[in-house]
Tab-separated table of N, CA and C in Angstrom:
chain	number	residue	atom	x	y	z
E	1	UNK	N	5.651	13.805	-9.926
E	1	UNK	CA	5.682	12.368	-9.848
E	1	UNK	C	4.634	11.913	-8.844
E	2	UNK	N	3.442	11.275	-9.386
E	2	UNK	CA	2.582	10.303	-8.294
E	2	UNK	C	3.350	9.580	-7.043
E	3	UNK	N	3.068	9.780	-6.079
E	3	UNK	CA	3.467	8.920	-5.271
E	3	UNK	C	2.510	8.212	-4.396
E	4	UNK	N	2.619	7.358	-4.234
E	4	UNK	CA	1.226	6.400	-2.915
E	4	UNK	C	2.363	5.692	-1.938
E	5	UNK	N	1.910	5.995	-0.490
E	5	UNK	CA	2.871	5.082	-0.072
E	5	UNK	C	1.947	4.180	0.787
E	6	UNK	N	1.796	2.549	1.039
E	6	UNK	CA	1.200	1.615	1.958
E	6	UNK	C	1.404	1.269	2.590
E	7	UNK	N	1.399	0.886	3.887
E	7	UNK	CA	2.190	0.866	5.420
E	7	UNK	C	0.864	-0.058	5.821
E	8	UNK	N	1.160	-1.477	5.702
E	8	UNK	CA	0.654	-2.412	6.012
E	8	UNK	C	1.201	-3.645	6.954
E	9	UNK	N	0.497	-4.335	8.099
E	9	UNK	CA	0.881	-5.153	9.101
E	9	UNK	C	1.617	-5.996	8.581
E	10	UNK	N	3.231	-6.544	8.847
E	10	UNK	CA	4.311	-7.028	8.261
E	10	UNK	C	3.996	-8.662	8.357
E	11	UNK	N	4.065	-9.462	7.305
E	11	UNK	CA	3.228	-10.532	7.062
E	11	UNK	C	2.391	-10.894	6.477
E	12	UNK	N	1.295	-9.809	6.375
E	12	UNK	CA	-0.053	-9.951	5.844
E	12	UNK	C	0.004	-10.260	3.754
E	13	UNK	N	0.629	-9.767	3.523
E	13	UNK	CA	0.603	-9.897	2.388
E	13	UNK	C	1.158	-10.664	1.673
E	14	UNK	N	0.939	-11.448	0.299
E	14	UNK	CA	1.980	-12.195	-0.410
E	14	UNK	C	2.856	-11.403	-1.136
E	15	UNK	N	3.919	-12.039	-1.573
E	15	UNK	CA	4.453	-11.035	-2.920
E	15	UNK	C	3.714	-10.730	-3.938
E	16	UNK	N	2.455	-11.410	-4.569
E	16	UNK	CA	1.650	-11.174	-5.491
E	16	UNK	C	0.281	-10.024	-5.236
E	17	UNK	N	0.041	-10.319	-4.502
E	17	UNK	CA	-0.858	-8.956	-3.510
E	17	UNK	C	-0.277	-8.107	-3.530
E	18	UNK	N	1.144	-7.959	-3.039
E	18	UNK	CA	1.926	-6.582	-3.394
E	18	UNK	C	1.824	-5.587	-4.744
E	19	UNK	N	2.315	-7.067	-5.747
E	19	UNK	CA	2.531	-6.709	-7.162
E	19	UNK	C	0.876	-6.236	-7.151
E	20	UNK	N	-0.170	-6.744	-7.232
E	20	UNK	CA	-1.375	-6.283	-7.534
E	20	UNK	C	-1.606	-4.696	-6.712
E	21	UNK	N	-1.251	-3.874	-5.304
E	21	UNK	CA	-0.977	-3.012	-5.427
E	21	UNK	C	-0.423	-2.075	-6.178
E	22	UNK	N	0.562	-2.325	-6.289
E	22	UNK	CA	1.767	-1.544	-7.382
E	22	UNK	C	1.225	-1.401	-8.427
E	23	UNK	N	0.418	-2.351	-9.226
E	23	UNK	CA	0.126	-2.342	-10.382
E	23	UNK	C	-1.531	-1.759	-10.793
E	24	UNK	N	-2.254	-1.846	-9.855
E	24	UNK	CA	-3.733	-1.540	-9.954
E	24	UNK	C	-3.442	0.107	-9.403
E	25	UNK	N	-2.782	0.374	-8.429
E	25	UNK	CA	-2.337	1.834	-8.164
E	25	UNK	C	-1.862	2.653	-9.065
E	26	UNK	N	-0.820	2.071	-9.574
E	26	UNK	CA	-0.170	2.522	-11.214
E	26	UNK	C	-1.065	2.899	-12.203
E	27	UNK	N	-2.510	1.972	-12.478
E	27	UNK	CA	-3.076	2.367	-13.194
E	27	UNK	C	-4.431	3.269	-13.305
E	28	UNK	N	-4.677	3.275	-11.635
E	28	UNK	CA	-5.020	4.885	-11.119
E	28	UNK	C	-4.785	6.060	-11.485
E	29	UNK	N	-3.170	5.586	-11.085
E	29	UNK	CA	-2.758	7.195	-11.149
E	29	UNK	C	-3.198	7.450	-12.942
E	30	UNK	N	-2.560	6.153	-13.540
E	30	UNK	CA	-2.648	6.600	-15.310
E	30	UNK	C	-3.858	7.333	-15.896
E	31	UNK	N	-4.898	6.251	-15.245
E	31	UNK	CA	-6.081	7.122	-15.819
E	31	UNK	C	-6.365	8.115	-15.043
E	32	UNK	N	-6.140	8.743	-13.820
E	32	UNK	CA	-6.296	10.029	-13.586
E	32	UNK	C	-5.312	11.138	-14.332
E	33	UNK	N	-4.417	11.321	-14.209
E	33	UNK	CA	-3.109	11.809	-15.055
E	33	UNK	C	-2.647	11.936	-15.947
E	34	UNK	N	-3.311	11.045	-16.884
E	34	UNK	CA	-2.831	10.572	-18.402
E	34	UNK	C	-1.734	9.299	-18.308
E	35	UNK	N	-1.730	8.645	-18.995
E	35	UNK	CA	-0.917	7.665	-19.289
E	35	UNK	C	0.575	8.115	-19.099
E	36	UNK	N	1.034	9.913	-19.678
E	36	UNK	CA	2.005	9.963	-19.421
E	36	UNK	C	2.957	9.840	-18.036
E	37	UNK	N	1.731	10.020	-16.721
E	37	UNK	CA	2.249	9.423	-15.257
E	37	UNK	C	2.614	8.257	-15.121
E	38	UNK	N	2.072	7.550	-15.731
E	38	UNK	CA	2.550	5.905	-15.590
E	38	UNK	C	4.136	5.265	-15.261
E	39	UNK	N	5.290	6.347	-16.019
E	39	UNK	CA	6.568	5.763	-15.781
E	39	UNK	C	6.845	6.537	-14.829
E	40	UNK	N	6.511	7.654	-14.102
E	40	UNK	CA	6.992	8.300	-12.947
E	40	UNK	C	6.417	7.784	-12.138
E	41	UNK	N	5.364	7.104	-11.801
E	41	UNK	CA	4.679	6.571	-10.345
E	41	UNK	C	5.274	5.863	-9.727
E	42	UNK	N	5.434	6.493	-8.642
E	42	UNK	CA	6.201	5.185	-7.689
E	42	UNK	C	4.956	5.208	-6.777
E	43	UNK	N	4.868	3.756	-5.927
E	43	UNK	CA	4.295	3.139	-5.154
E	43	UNK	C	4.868	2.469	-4.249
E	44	UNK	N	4.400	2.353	-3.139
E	44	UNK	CA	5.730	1.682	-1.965
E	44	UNK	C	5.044	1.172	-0.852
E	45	UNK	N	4.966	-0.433	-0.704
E	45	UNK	CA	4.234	-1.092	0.276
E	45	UNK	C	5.233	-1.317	1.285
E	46	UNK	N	4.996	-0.659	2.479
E	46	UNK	CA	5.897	-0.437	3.566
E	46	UNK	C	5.093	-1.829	4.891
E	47	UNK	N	5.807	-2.716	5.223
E	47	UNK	CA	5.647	-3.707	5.890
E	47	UNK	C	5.825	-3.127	7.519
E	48	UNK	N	4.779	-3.105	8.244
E	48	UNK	CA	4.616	-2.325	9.832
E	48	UNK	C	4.895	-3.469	10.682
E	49	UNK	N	6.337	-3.394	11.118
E	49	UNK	CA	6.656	-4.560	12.410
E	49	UNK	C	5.263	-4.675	13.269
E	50	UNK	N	5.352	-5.966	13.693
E	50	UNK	CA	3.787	-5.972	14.625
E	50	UNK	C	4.097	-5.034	15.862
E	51	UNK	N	2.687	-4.400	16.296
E	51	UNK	CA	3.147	-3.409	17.453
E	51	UNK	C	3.626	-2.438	16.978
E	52	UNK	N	3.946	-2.249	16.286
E	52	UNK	CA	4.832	-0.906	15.765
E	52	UNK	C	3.831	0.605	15.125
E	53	UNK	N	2.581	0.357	15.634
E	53	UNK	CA	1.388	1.641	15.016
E	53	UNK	C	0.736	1.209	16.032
E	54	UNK	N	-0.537	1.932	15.655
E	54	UNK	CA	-1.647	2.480	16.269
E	54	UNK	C	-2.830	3.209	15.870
E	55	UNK	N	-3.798	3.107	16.188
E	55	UNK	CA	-4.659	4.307	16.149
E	55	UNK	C	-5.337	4.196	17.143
E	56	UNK	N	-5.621	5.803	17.119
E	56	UNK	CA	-6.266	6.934	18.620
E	56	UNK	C	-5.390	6.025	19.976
E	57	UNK	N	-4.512	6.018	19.782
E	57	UNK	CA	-3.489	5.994	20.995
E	57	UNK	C	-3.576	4.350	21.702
E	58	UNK	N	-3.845	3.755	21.039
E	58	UNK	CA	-4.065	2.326	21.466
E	58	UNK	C	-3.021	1.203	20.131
E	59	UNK	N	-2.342	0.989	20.839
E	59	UNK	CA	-1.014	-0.152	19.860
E	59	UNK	C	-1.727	-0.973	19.189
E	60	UNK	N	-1.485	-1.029	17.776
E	60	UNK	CA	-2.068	-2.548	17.378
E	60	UNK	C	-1.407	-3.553	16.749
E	61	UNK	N	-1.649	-4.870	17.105
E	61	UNK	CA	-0.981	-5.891	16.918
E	61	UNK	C	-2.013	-6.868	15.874
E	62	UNK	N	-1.298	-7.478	14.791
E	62	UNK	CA	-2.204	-8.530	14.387
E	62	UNK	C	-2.938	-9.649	14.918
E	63	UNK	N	-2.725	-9.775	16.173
E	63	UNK	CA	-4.004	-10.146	16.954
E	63	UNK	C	-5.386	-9.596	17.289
E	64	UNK	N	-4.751	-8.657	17.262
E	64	UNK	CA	-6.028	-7.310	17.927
E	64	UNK	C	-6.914	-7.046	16.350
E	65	UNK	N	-6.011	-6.961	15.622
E	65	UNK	CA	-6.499	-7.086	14.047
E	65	UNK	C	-7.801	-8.107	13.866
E	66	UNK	N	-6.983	-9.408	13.970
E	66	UNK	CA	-7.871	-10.556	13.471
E	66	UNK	C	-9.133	-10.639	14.195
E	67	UNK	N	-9.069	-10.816	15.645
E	67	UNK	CA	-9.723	-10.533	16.557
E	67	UNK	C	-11.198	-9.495	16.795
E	68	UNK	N	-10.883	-8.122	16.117
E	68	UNK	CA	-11.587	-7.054	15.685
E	68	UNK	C	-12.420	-7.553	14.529
């Protein structure tokens, strides 16, 4: 079973941006895989409380985001 998982700053996205993940990912996997992957793919946009990550050891916040 394909799996993708997205772990993105909590807010940032609409519900329709989501769906356009899920669905443009889905059809990744299809044409890599064959079409028959298509009903096993799961995809999973995981919403990151602000502050709650990092990279190279420095917290990031959607300020620091926009800001950057």
């Amino acid at each position: 079973m394909p799996f993708a998982n997205f772990k993105v700053p909590a807010g940032t996205l609409t519900p329709a941006q989501k769906e356009q993940i899920v669905t443009r990912t889905t059809e990744l996997y299809a044409e890599i895989y064959g079409d028959r992957a298509r009903a096993s793919t799961m995809v999973l946009v995981e919403e990151v409380a602000d502050g709650g990550w990092g990279i190279g050891g420095d917290v990031l916040t959607l300020a620091k985001l926009q800001a950057g």
